[in-house]
Amino acid sequence: MKKSYDVIVVGSGVVGSSITYHLSEERNKEILSIDKDFPLSGTSGSTQAWVWVHNKTPAWYGELNMYSAELYSFLERKIGDVEYKRTGGIAPFFSEADREKALRLAEKQAEVGIKVEVLSRDEVLEKEPSLSRSIAGATYSKIDGNVNPFRLIELYIRAARKNGAKFSFYNPVMDITKENGLFKVTTQDGDYFSNQLVLAGGPWSKSLGKLLGIDVPIKQVRGQIVVTEPLRPFLSHTIGGVRQADNGEVLIGYSKEEVGYDLRSTLDIVQDTARMAIDFVPALEKVNVVRCFSGIRVMPEDGFPILGGIPGIEKGYIAAMHSGITLSPLVGTLMTELLSGGETSIDLERYSLNRFDSLQSIG
Amino acid sequence: MNTDLLIVGGGPAGLNAAYKAASNGLKTTVIDRWFTLGGQLNQQTQFYNNLPQHFENQRGYQLANYLIDRLRKLDVKILENHKMIGAYNNGSIGVTDGKSTFQVQAANVIMTTGAMEEPDIFPGWTLPGVMTAGAAQILINRERVLPGKRALILGSNNFALEVARQLNDCGVAVKGIVESRNELLSQNDELLCEVDIPVLLDSAIERAIGKGEVEKVYVNTDGIESVYDVDLICIAKGMTPIFEPFEIMSCDLTYQEKLGGWLPKYDSRFETTSPSVYIAGNAAGITNIGGILLTGEIAAASILEKSNAANSLKIEEEKKYLWGELYRIESAENPSALDARLDVIRNFHHETGIQLPVYLDSVFGGLTNG
Amino acid sequence: MHLTNHPVLGKDDRKTIQFYFNNKLLNAKEGQTIAAAIMANGIKKMGVSRKLQQSRGLFCGVGRCYSCFVTVDGLEHVLSCSTLVEEGMEVYSNLSDPDVRRGENEY
Amino acid sequence: MDKSTIVCRCEEINIDEIESAINLGARTFNDIKRLTRCGMGPCQAKCCMNLVRQIISDKTGQPLHEIRPPRMRVPLGVTRMGALAGSQASSVTSVFGESTEEGETVHEEKL
């Protein structure tokens, strides 16, 4: 394999492969994406894969998600069918007190153009008759949906390859240094050099940052998901915590635990998730649970994406965020604009690594 | 629920371990996913003539009844129809009875999860009428149901021959034992004496066809195709340890082909890499009935020793005897599996740096010298 | 076929009970599993596979392969090899899996 | 053997589909599982585990002792949702409620 590239993207998850694909579209750069494993073996392959916008706050963050969701139909025309479905999103609430909050949310989101409706119980049940009669209402927005993450990443990679980008899998990065103005990326399979470097390591961003002497303030958050046997299609919306996949399986999950990179499923959470499933959709009581899985989500310390140049490291960039599935089309686009030296369509200042007070060189 | 010792799996290894522990005063609980105790021993009608010395030689199902009756006389909590489905954050085991799920907190656990039969595949292997040899054996000896009228057996290990013979004796016409090698895997070919069961060496099942169930099977013998009108194919490819409950308990695995594939690592006390989680029976490597009983007993004795529940000198004497028996039986019936088992144990002790007990010198030495 | 006289175990003296399989009244022995009771009546097919709609029946016999699902008294996807048959039980083949699966990847 | 022979009984994945995943670069059972769904059905790879390991070994030359089984999942065996839930109430009152506290970022998407 060639040793020298214009850009090396470390990480081929949904964020890394989107950046690689979008960079490759211009066909003026030689690009290599390196992954320590096989794509989908980490966070991107263990997700409920919502493309979710409507209750992300504050509004400017909701807006970022909205722009990205809007790009999905355009993306599908370019890379193929990623099974993106704008099902509409329902976030149920169980008490009247929550209705006030819901109305405030709708008001705030309207300011940036996200249309959120606050539904009564009967309106929710009309949309989704299987939901429990004990809910009080829900927020609803047409913009939410979901995607098949396996197809998404596969097609990002296929399209990037078609445009000439190279991928190297099962190849951990062991060191990154700068030599004569070039990045030298030492991997298990040897050294690679590049002019520009993008860190898109998801939950491993912290350890990748250390190689460059920077602290990437992200946490690893475990989410456990319960999966049923395939059922006849009966849920048509993406519901906060519950959705039915194309193949009929229902995925239920809400948990967040800071336990490091530990992929075990624990019955404490699994049982609680099962209870929640029945609280939301009583008919699920009789169905078989086939498996549970855990995903390690990326959680920047303040919750918002880290996007842009790495302070103090010329031509070094980083993209680390929660909600990578929702955000990947937009992040790929913005990072391409940034690496190509142009102005980005959205000002990335707010998302810079600079914003963290704790940022300090540890090199 | 709290217990001193939880035994997951009420087959011969678990039952023997439970008896050992409970008769020495440990508060013992046995869970089994099936509606009866005894595990796969229940449908073994063959006569065992090489059991450990403290057992009378007898047929498999009789031994199962003996082990169950003996245990029921003691103060042991027995939960049939209870399945381990996972673990909690605090390390306790999650058990379901099909209606709810609860925690069992145990100072020690012995998991005797047994083994499963490996499938062997050919076009049409998913048709009804194709089943594991073990399933056919359950049908005739436990359920008293004939699984078919005319059968082929795929594979020629000991178990394949046992089941072929038992099917024959129950009135199923066994049309052939299909083996891809040029000789039988089993040495026990006296099982085929006095019966009309053809052996098809250098043979493979090319495909099975039928409407809704197996009707015809094409067998290729050295390039020549023959058609068999059978309605039953029994697959006997071999067994592999059931390790997934150990993985849930964070036990490290190792690979030993002679023991059936991937299995948990364990030491000379049959403790896994997960402290207080012990292993016995076929889960600790595919063995014979003697090995299954003895490993259960050694695991239980090790827990008694650790819990100071019995006189330590007495326990050591007992363990010496049990290991002697294990060595005697396995070296006679399955020396390569014994070799692999001792490898697993030696590697574990090598990794932890803990010395093997002196009384095992003869066992491990016996092997190196032999 | 029921094996009434076993070469080692002798006569089967278990009580005969009755159950329904696809609305047909069949005999079984008390203590048998549903799969065994169905097979004792000469039936091997318990249902069809989800994607290719191929026939499926008892395979492993010990509740690990999930090939022998049936519907029991209205509850879908019950393992026939590990559930005991009961007097009057209504059992149906597993024929109604949702045909929503694609050949493609999904989770 | 005929490449259309089923390997995974549950998801009905054949030899050809598994070999295609290996051709795409997959080297572990877990990766093949994600690409093909092989081993994701009710038996959770218990039947096809060693069949798939053998195919990986035949196709790539990796020795069997280096090919690990797939990650085993909870629950060990298919379990009714109601049996998992038991009679206790859920601790989750509303996913919505926890996500719209003032000043708190919303992380609804389970990425």
mmCIF file of N, CA and C in Angstrom, chain B residues 233-341:
data_model
loop_
_atom_site.group_PDB
_atom_site.id
_atom_site.type_symbol
_atom_site.label_atom_id
_atom_site.label_comp_id
_atom_site.label_asym_id
_atom_site.label_seq_id
_atom_site.Cartn_x
_atom_site.Cartn_y
_atom_site.Cartn_z
ATOM 1 N N ILE B 233 -32.129 -38.510 9.425
ATOM 2 C CA ILE B 233 -30.669 -38.405 9.390
ATOM 3 C C ILE B 233 -30.227 -37.921 10.757
ATOM 4 N N CYS B 234 -29.330 -38.666 11.398
ATOM 5 C CA CYS B 234 -28.813 -38.256 12.710
ATOM 6 C C CYS B 234 -27.389 -37.755 12.534
ATOM 7 N N ILE B 235 -27.162 -36.529 12.942
ATOM 8 C CA ILE B 235 -25.826 -35.944 12.813
ATOM 9 C C ILE B 235 -25.057 -36.150 14.115
ATOM 10 N N ALA B 236 -23.909 -36.803 14.003
ATOM 11 C CA ALA B 236 -23.068 -37.025 15.192
ATOM 12 C C ALA B 236 -21.653 -36.582 14.861
ATOM 13 N N LYS B 237 -21.444 -35.294 14.914
ATOM 14 C CA LYS B 237 -20.136 -34.768 14.530
ATOM 15 C C LYS B 237 -19.212 -34.626 15.739
ATOM 16 N N GLY B 238 -19.826 -34.547 16.915
ATOM 17 C CA GLY B 238 -19.013 -34.363 18.111
ATOM 18 C C GLY B 238 -19.632 -33.290 18.984
ATOM 19 N N MET B 239 -18.984 -33.053 20.112
ATOM 20 C CA MET B 239 -19.551 -32.114 21.077
ATOM 21 C C MET B 239 -18.589 -30.961 21.321
ATOM 22 N N THR B 240 -19.150 -29.862 21.767
ATOM 23 C CA THR B 240 -18.332 -28.701 22.119
ATOM 24 C C THR B 240 -18.851 -28.140 23.445
ATOM 25 N N PRO B 241 -17.947 -27.719 24.334
ATOM 26 C CA PRO B 241 -18.397 -27.230 25.650
ATOM 27 C C PRO B 241 -19.311 -26.010 25.522
ATOM 28 N N ILE B 242 -20.292 -25.923 26.392
ATOM 29 C CA ILE B 242 -21.177 -24.754 26.446
ATOM 30 C C ILE B 242 -20.513 -23.723 27.364
ATOM 31 N N PHE B 243 -20.011 -22.657 26.756
ATOM 32 C CA PHE B 243 -19.208 -21.714 27.539
ATOM 33 C C PHE B 243 -19.875 -20.366 27.740
ATOM 34 N N GLU B 244 -21.016 -20.125 27.076
ATOM 35 C CA GLU B 244 -21.507 -18.742 27.119
ATOM 36 C C GLU B 244 -21.883 -18.260 28.528
ATOM 37 N N PRO B 245 -22.391 -19.122 29.420
ATOM 38 C CA PRO B 245 -22.629 -18.603 30.778
ATOM 39 C C PRO B 245 -21.328 -18.181 31.473
ATOM 40 N N PHE B 246 -20.226 -18.821 31.099
ATOM 41 C CA PHE B 246 -18.939 -18.441 31.690
ATOM 42 C C PHE B 246 -18.490 -17.092 31.145
ATOM 43 N N GLU B 247 -18.749 -16.884 29.852
ATOM 44 C CA GLU B 247 -18.371 -15.589 29.275
ATOM 45 C C GLU B 247 -19.127 -14.470 29.981
ATOM 46 N N ILE B 248 -20.402 -14.725 30.283
ATOM 47 C CA ILE B 248 -21.193 -13.730 31.002
ATOM 48 C C ILE B 248 -20.581 -13.447 32.379
ATOM 49 N N MET B 249 -19.961 -14.482 32.972
ATOM 50 C CA MET B 249 -19.326 -14.304 34.282
ATOM 51 C C MET B 249 -17.873 -13.818 34.145
ATOM 52 N N SER B 250 -17.523 -13.342 32.953
ATOM 53 C CA SER B 250 -16.197 -12.775 32.688
ATOM 54 C C SER B 250 -15.049 -13.764 32.842
ATOM 55 N N CYS B 251 -15.307 -15.042 32.587
ATOM 56 C CA CYS B 251 -14.230 -16.030 32.640
ATOM 57 C C CYS B 251 -13.460 -16.006 31.315
ATOM 58 N N ASP B 252 -12.136 -16.076 31.404
ATOM 59 C CA ASP B 252 -11.327 -16.130 30.180
ATOM 60 C C ASP B 252 -11.460 -17.501 29.525
ATOM 61 N N LEU B 253 -11.385 -17.503 28.205
ATOM 62 C CA LEU B 253 -11.506 -18.757 27.462
ATOM 63 C C LEU B 253 -10.149 -19.177 26.898
ATOM 64 N N THR B 254 -10.069 -20.454 26.573
ATOM 65 C CA THR B 254 -8.882 -20.971 25.897
ATOM 66 C C THR B 254 -9.355 -21.963 24.846
ATOM 67 N N TYR B 255 -8.467 -22.317 23.947
ATOM 68 C CA TYR B 255 -8.873 -23.242 22.877
ATOM 69 C C TYR B 255 -8.113 -24.551 23.004
ATOM 70 N N GLN B 256 -8.843 -25.642 23.046
ATOM 71 C CA GLN B 256 -8.229 -26.974 23.078
ATOM 72 C C GLN B 256 -9.052 -27.882 22.176
ATOM 73 N N GLU B 257 -8.519 -28.165 21.028
ATOM 74 C CA GLU B 257 -9.252 -28.987 20.064
ATOM 75 C C GLU B 257 -9.686 -30.312 20.679
ATOM 76 N N LYS B 258 -8.796 -30.936 21.455
ATOM 77 C CA LYS B 258 -9.081 -32.270 21.995
ATOM 78 C C LYS B 258 -10.165 -32.235 23.075
ATOM 79 N N LEU B 259 -10.437 -31.047 23.593
ATOM 80 C CA LEU B 259 -11.501 -30.937 24.601
ATOM 81 C C LEU B 259 -12.798 -30.419 23.981
ATOM 82 N N GLY B 260 -12.775 -30.224 22.674
ATOM 83 C CA GLY B 260 -14.013 -29.847 21.991
ATOM 84 C C GLY B 260 -14.037 -28.420 21.478
ATOM 85 N N GLY B 261 -12.963 -27.663 21.651
ATOM 86 C CA GLY B 261 -12.931 -26.301 21.109
ATOM 87 C C GLY B 261 -12.687 -25.263 22.200
ATOM 88 N N TRP B 262 -13.423 -24.158 22.125
ATOM 89 C CA TRP B 262 -13.269 -23.096 23.112
ATOM 90 C C TRP B 262 -13.912 -23.520 24.426
ATOM 91 N N LEU B 263 -13.213 -23.219 25.529
ATOM 92 C CA LEU B 263 -13.754 -23.528 26.854
ATOM 93 C C LEU B 263 -13.098 -22.599 27.874
ATOM 94 N N PRO B 264 -13.689 -22.476 29.074
ATOM 95 C CA PRO B 264 -13.091 -21.601 30.072
ATOM 96 C C PRO B 264 -11.758 -22.167 30.574
ATOM 97 N N LYS B 265 -10.847 -21.259 30.911
ATOM 98 C CA LYS B 265 -9.608 -21.677 31.572
ATOM 99 C C LYS B 265 -9.933 -22.086 33.001
ATOM 100 N N TYR B 266 -9.218 -23.062 33.525
ATOM 101 C CA TYR B 266 -9.412 -23.413 34.943
ATOM 102 C C TYR B 266 -8.140 -23.990 35.535
ATOM 103 N N ASP B 267 -8.097 -23.977 36.874
ATOM 104 C CA ASP B 267 -6.896 -24.456 37.563
ATOM 105 C C ASP B 267 -7.146 -25.853 38.147
ATOM 106 N N SER B 268 -6.237 -26.309 38.975
ATOM 107 C CA SER B 268 -6.328 -27.682 39.484
ATOM 108 C C SER B 268 -7.498 -27.858 40.443
ATOM 109 N N ARG B 269 -8.070 -26.750 40.913
ATOM 110 C CA ARG B 269 -9.277 -26.846 41.758
ATOM 111 C C ARG B 269 -10.548 -26.698 40.922
ATOM 112 N N PHE B 270 -10.387 -26.553 39.627
ATOM 113 C CA PHE B 270 -11.478 -26.308 38.687
ATOM 114 C C PHE B 270 -12.130 -24.948 38.908
ATOM 115 N N GLU B 271 -11.326 -24.006 39.405
ATOM 116 C CA GLU B 271 -11.781 -22.624 39.510
ATOM 117 C C GLU B 271 -11.360 -21.898 38.229
ATOM 118 N N THR B 272 -12.273 -21.084 37.695
ATOM 119 C CA THR B 272 -11.974 -20.358 36.461
ATOM 120 C C THR B 272 -11.192 -19.087 36.787
ATOM 121 N N THR B 273 -10.945 -18.247 35.772
ATOM 122 C CA THR B 273 -10.230 -16.989 36.019
ATOM 123 C C THR B 273 -11.110 -16.000 36.769
ATOM 124 N N SER B 274 -12.396 -16.293 36.863
ATOM 125 C CA SER B 274 -13.296 -15.432 37.616
ATOM 126 C C SER B 274 -13.409 -16.019 39.023
ATOM 127 N N PRO B 275 -12.899 -15.328 40.040
ATOM 128 C CA PRO B 275 -12.823 -15.916 41.379
ATOM 129 C C PRO B 275 -14.171 -16.451 41.863
ATOM 130 N N SER B 276 -14.133 -17.626 42.471
ATOM 131 C CA SER B 276 -15.320 -18.287 43.038
ATOM 132 C C SER B 276 -16.289 -18.842 41.999
ATOM 133 N N VAL B 277 -15.903 -18.767 40.732
ATOM 134 C CA VAL B 277 -16.708 -19.426 39.693
ATOM 135 C C VAL B 277 -15.956 -20.687 39.264
ATOM 136 N N TYR B 278 -16.559 -21.830 39.566
ATOM 137 C CA TYR B 278 -15.932 -23.117 39.278
ATOM 138 C C TYR B 278 -16.610 -23.784 38.088
ATOM 139 N N ILE B 279 -15.929 -24.788 37.556
ATOM 140 C CA ILE B 279 -16.429 -25.468 36.355
ATOM 141 C C ILE B 279 -16.283 -26.972 36.552
ATOM 142 N N ALA B 280 -17.164 -27.750 35.958
ATOM 143 C CA ALA B 280 -17.017 -29.207 36.002
ATOM 144 C C ALA B 280 -17.837 -29.823 34.883
ATOM 145 N N GLY B 281 -17.597 -31.097 34.657
ATOM 146 C CA GLY B 281 -18.352 -31.832 33.643
ATOM 147 C C GLY B 281 -17.847 -31.540 32.242
ATOM 148 N N ASN B 282 -18.710 -31.777 31.253
ATOM 149 C CA ASN B 282 -18.308 -31.582 29.863
ATOM 150 C C ASN B 282 -17.973 -30.130 29.533
ATOM 151 N N ALA B 283 -18.465 -29.191 30.319
ATOM 152 C CA ALA B 283 -18.113 -27.787 30.074
ATOM 153 C C ALA B 283 -16.608 -27.588 30.217
ATOM 154 N N ALA B 284 -15.992 -28.406 31.074
ATOM 155 C CA ALA B 284 -14.547 -28.300 31.301
ATOM 156 C C ALA B 284 -13.767 -29.138 30.300
ATOM 157 N N GLY B 285 -14.402 -29.534 29.245
ATOM 158 C CA GLY B 285 -13.760 -30.346 28.214
ATOM 159 C C GLY B 285 -14.517 -31.647 28.052
ATOM 160 N N ILE B 286 -14.748 -32.032 26.797
ATOM 161 C CA ILE B 286 -15.576 -33.214 26.527
ATOM 162 C C ILE B 286 -14.869 -34.463 27.056
ATOM 163 N N THR B 287 -15.584 -35.197 27.910
ATOM 164 C CA THR B 287 -14.976 -36.371 28.527
ATOM 165 C C THR B 287 -16.025 -37.478 28.630
ATOM 166 N N ASN B 288 -15.703 -38.504 29.389
ATOM 167 C CA ASN B 288 -16.645 -39.611 29.565
ATOM 168 C C ASN B 288 -17.388 -39.421 30.890
ATOM 169 N N ILE B 289 -18.306 -40.339 31.181
ATOM 170 C CA ILE B 289 -19.137 -40.168 32.374
ATOM 171 C C ILE B 289 -18.279 -40.141 33.658
ATOM 172 N N GLY B 290 -17.229 -40.936 33.688
ATOM 173 C CA GLY B 290 -16.351 -40.929 34.865
ATOM 174 C C GLY B 290 -15.746 -39.548 35.085
ATOM 175 N N GLY B 291 -15.262 -38.962 34.004
ATOM 176 C CA GLY B 291 -14.664 -37.634 34.094
ATOM 177 C C GLY B 291 -15.680 -36.584 34.517
ATOM 178 N N ILE B 292 -16.895 -36.743 34.040
ATOM 179 C CA ILE B 292 -17.953 -35.780 34.369
ATOM 180 C C ILE B 292 -18.242 -35.819 35.877
ATOM 181 N N LEU B 293 -18.419 -37.036 36.410
ATOM 182 C CA LEU B 293 -18.716 -37.179 37.841
ATOM 183 C C LEU B 293 -17.556 -36.664 38.693
ATOM 184 N N LEU B 294 -16.345 -37.055 38.311
ATOM 185 C CA LEU B 294 -15.180 -36.751 39.153
ATOM 186 C C LEU B 294 -14.845 -35.264 39.162
ATOM 187 N N THR B 295 -14.948 -34.598 38.005
ATOM 188 C CA THR B 295 -14.619 -33.172 38.001
ATOM 189 C C THR B 295 -15.608 -32.405 38.877
ATOM 190 N N GLY B 296 -16.878 -32.820 38.868
ATOM 191 C CA GLY B 296 -17.863 -32.193 39.742
ATOM 192 C C GLY B 296 -17.468 -32.345 41.206
ATOM 193 N N GLU B 297 -17.035 -33.528 41.547
ATOM 194 C CA GLU B 297 -16.688 -33.814 42.934
ATOM 195 C C GLU B 297 -15.412 -33.071 43.360
ATOM 196 N N ILE B 298 -14.477 -32.976 42.430
ATOM 197 C CA ILE B 298 -13.236 -32.248 42.766
ATOM 198 C C ILE B 298 -13.542 -30.764 42.964
ATOM 199 N N ALA B 299 -14.379 -30.206 42.109
ATOM 200 C CA ALA B 299 -14.740 -28.786 42.251
ATOM 201 C C ALA B 299 -15.401 -28.547 43.612
ATOM 202 N N ALA B 300 -16.337 -29.438 43.974
ATOM 203 C CA ALA B 300 -17.030 -29.275 45.258
ATOM 204 C C ALA B 300 -16.053 -29.436 46.423
ATOM 205 N N ALA B 301 -15.145 -30.394 46.314
ATOM 206 C CA ALA B 301 -14.156 -30.609 47.383
ATOM 207 C C ALA B 301 -13.275 -29.375 47.532
ATOM 208 N N SER B 302 -12.936 -28.737 46.403
ATOM 209 C CA SER B 302 -12.091 -27.543 46.461
ATOM 210 C C SER B 302 -12.803 -26.412 47.185
ATOM 211 N N ILE B 303 -14.114 -26.317 46.969
ATOM 212 C CA ILE B 303 -14.883 -25.269 47.650
ATOM 213 C C ILE B 303 -14.987 -25.573 49.145
ATOM 214 N N LEU B 304 -15.152 -26.841 49.493
ATOM 215 C CA LEU B 304 -15.178 -27.230 50.914
ATOM 216 C C LEU B 304 -13.859 -26.864 51.580
ATOM 217 N N GLU B 305 -12.798 -27.134 50.867
ATOM 218 C CA GLU B 305 -11.453 -26.845 51.365
ATOM 219 C C GLU B 305 -11.301 -25.348 51.615
ATOM 220 N N LYS B 306 -11.735 -24.563 50.638
ATOM 221 C CA LYS B 306 -11.614 -23.109 50.728
ATOM 222 C C LYS B 306 -12.484 -22.565 51.860
ATOM 223 N N SER B 307 -13.687 -23.145 52.024
ATOM 224 C CA SER B 307 -14.614 -22.629 53.033
ATOM 225 C C SER B 307 -14.356 -23.221 54.416
ATOM 226 N N ASN B 308 -13.288 -23.995 54.534
ATOM 227 C CA ASN B 308 -12.990 -24.684 55.800
ATOM 228 C C ASN B 308 -14.196 -25.465 56.313
ATOM 229 N N ALA B 309 -14.984 -25.978 55.397
ATOM 230 C CA ALA B 309 -16.196 -26.682 55.799
ATOM 231 C C ALA B 309 -15.907 -28.133 56.142
ATOM 232 N N ALA B 310 -14.729 -28.590 55.829
ATOM 233 C CA ALA B 310 -14.405 -29.974 56.179
ATOM 234 C C ALA B 310 -12.935 -30.032 56.569
ATOM 235 N N ASN B 311 -12.581 -31.069 57.250
ATOM 236 C CA ASN B 311 -11.208 -31.286 57.681
ATOM 237 C C ASN B 311 -10.259 -31.268 56.476
ATOM 238 N N SER B 312 -9.264 -30.399 56.542
ATOM 239 C CA SER B 312 -8.455 -30.174 55.348
ATOM 240 C C SER B 312 -7.611 -31.399 54.973
ATOM 241 N N LEU B 313 -7.145 -32.123 55.987
ATOM 242 C CA LEU B 313 -6.365 -33.326 55.669
ATOM 243 C C LEU B 313 -7.230 -34.360 54.970
ATOM 244 N N LYS B 314 -8.460 -34.467 55.483
ATOM 245 C CA LYS B 314 -9.399 -35.424 54.904
ATOM 246 C C LYS B 314 -9.713 -35.042 53.454
ATOM 247 N N ILE B 315 -9.923 -33.760 53.262
ATOM 248 C CA ILE B 315 -10.225 -33.287 51.905
ATOM 249 C C ILE B 315 -9.058 -33.581 50.969
ATOM 250 N N GLU B 316 -7.852 -33.330 51.463
ATOM 251 C CA GLU B 316 -6.702 -33.552 50.599
ATOM 252 C C GLU B 316 -6.600 -35.023 50.206
ATOM 253 N N GLU B 317 -6.860 -35.890 51.176
ATOM 254 C CA GLU B 317 -6.856 -37.330 50.882
ATOM 255 C C GLU B 317 -7.903 -37.658 49.812
ATOM 256 N N GLU B 318 -9.065 -37.066 49.990
ATOM 257 C CA GLU B 318 -10.142 -37.333 49.027
ATOM 258 C C GLU B 318 -9.781 -36.843 47.637
ATOM 259 N N LYS B 319 -9.213 -35.650 47.592
ATOM 260 C CA LYS B 319 -8.865 -35.100 46.287
ATOM 261 C C LYS B 319 -7.795 -35.955 45.598
ATOM 262 N N LYS B 320 -6.888 -36.459 46.429
ATOM 263 C CA LYS B 320 -5.858 -37.334 45.886
ATOM 264 C C LYS B 320 -6.514 -38.551 45.209
ATOM 265 N N TYR B 321 -7.480 -39.110 45.926
ATOM 266 C CA TYR B 321 -8.197 -40.279 45.391
ATOM 267 C C TYR B 321 -8.957 -39.908 44.110
ATOM 268 N N LEU B 322 -9.670 -38.758 44.155
ATOM 269 C CA LEU B 322 -10.486 -38.358 43.000
ATOM 270 C C LEU B 322 -9.614 -38.123 41.764
ATOM 271 N N TRP B 323 -8.493 -37.442 41.979
ATOM 272 C CA TRP B 323 -7.580 -37.203 40.853
ATOM 273 C C TRP B 323 -7.015 -38.516 40.326
ATOM 274 N N GLY B 324 -6.730 -39.438 41.249
ATOM 275 C CA GLY B 324 -6.233 -40.754 40.826
ATOM 276 C C GLY B 324 -7.245 -41.450 39.935
ATOM 277 N N GLU B 325 -8.507 -41.373 40.348
ATOM 278 C CA GLU B 325 -9.567 -41.987 39.559
ATOM 279 C C GLU B 325 -9.739 -41.290 38.201
ATOM 280 N N LEU B 326 -9.661 -39.958 38.236
ATOM 281 C CA LEU B 326 -9.803 -39.187 36.996
ATOM 282 C C LEU B 326 -8.695 -39.599 36.020
ATOM 283 N N TYR B 327 -7.502 -39.707 36.566
ATOM 284 C CA TYR B 327 -6.364 -40.087 35.733
ATOM 285 C C TYR B 327 -6.550 -41.502 35.196
ATOM 286 N N ARG B 328 -6.973 -42.395 36.085
ATOM 287 C CA ARG B 328 -7.154 -43.799 35.679
ATOM 288 C C ARG B 328 -8.176 -43.909 34.540
ATOM 289 N N ILE B 329 -9.321 -43.264 34.723
ATOM 290 C CA ILE B 329 -10.411 -43.438 33.754
ATOM 291 C C ILE B 329 -10.120 -42.706 32.451
ATOM 292 N N GLU B 330 -9.678 -41.440 32.559
ATOM 293 C CA GLU B 330 -9.455 -40.689 31.320
ATOM 294 C C GLU B 330 -8.250 -41.206 30.545
ATOM 295 N N SER B 331 -7.209 -41.651 31.246
ATOM 296 C CA SER B 331 -6.042 -42.128 30.499
ATOM 297 C C SER B 331 -6.370 -43.435 29.787
ATOM 298 N N ALA B 332 -7.330 -44.180 30.341
ATOM 299 C CA ALA B 332 -7.719 -45.425 29.671
ATOM 300 C C ALA B 332 -8.655 -45.156 28.497
ATOM 301 N N GLU B 333 -9.610 -44.263 28.708
ATOM 302 C CA GLU B 333 -10.653 -44.103 27.693
ATOM 303 C C GLU B 333 -10.384 -42.976 26.706
ATOM 304 N N ASN B 334 -9.692 -41.942 27.137
ATOM 305 C CA ASN B 334 -9.514 -40.797 26.256
ATOM 306 C C ASN B 334 -8.241 -40.038 26.611
ATOM 307 N N PRO B 335 -7.085 -40.682 26.363
ATOM 308 C CA PRO B 335 -5.818 -40.091 26.812
ATOM 309 C C PRO B 335 -5.537 -38.712 26.216
ATOM 310 N N SER B 336 -5.948 -38.463 24.979
ATOM 311 C CA SER B 336 -5.603 -37.158 24.390
ATOM 312 C C SER B 336 -6.403 -36.039 25.051
ATOM 313 N N ALA B 337 -7.637 -36.347 25.497
ATOM 314 C CA ALA B 337 -8.418 -35.334 26.205
ATOM 315 C C ALA B 337 -7.795 -35.053 27.575
ATOM 316 N N LEU B 338 -7.337 -36.102 28.240
ATOM 317 C CA LEU B 338 -6.684 -35.911 29.548
ATOM 318 C C LEU B 338 -5.455 -35.029 29.373
ATOM 319 N N ASP B 339 -4.701 -35.333 28.354
ATOM 320 C CA ASP B 339 -3.507 -34.568 28.039
ATOM 321 C C ASP B 339 -3.859 -33.089 27.879
ATOM 322 N N ALA B 340 -4.929 -32.822 27.108
ATOM 323 C CA ALA B 340 -5.350 -31.442 26.859
ATOM 324 C C ALA B 340 -5.840 -30.791 28.153
ATOM 325 N N ARG B 341 -6.562 -31.543 28.980
ATOM 326 C CA ARG B 341 -7.055 -31.015 30.252
ATOM 327 C C ARG B 341 -5.881 -30.598 31.152
#
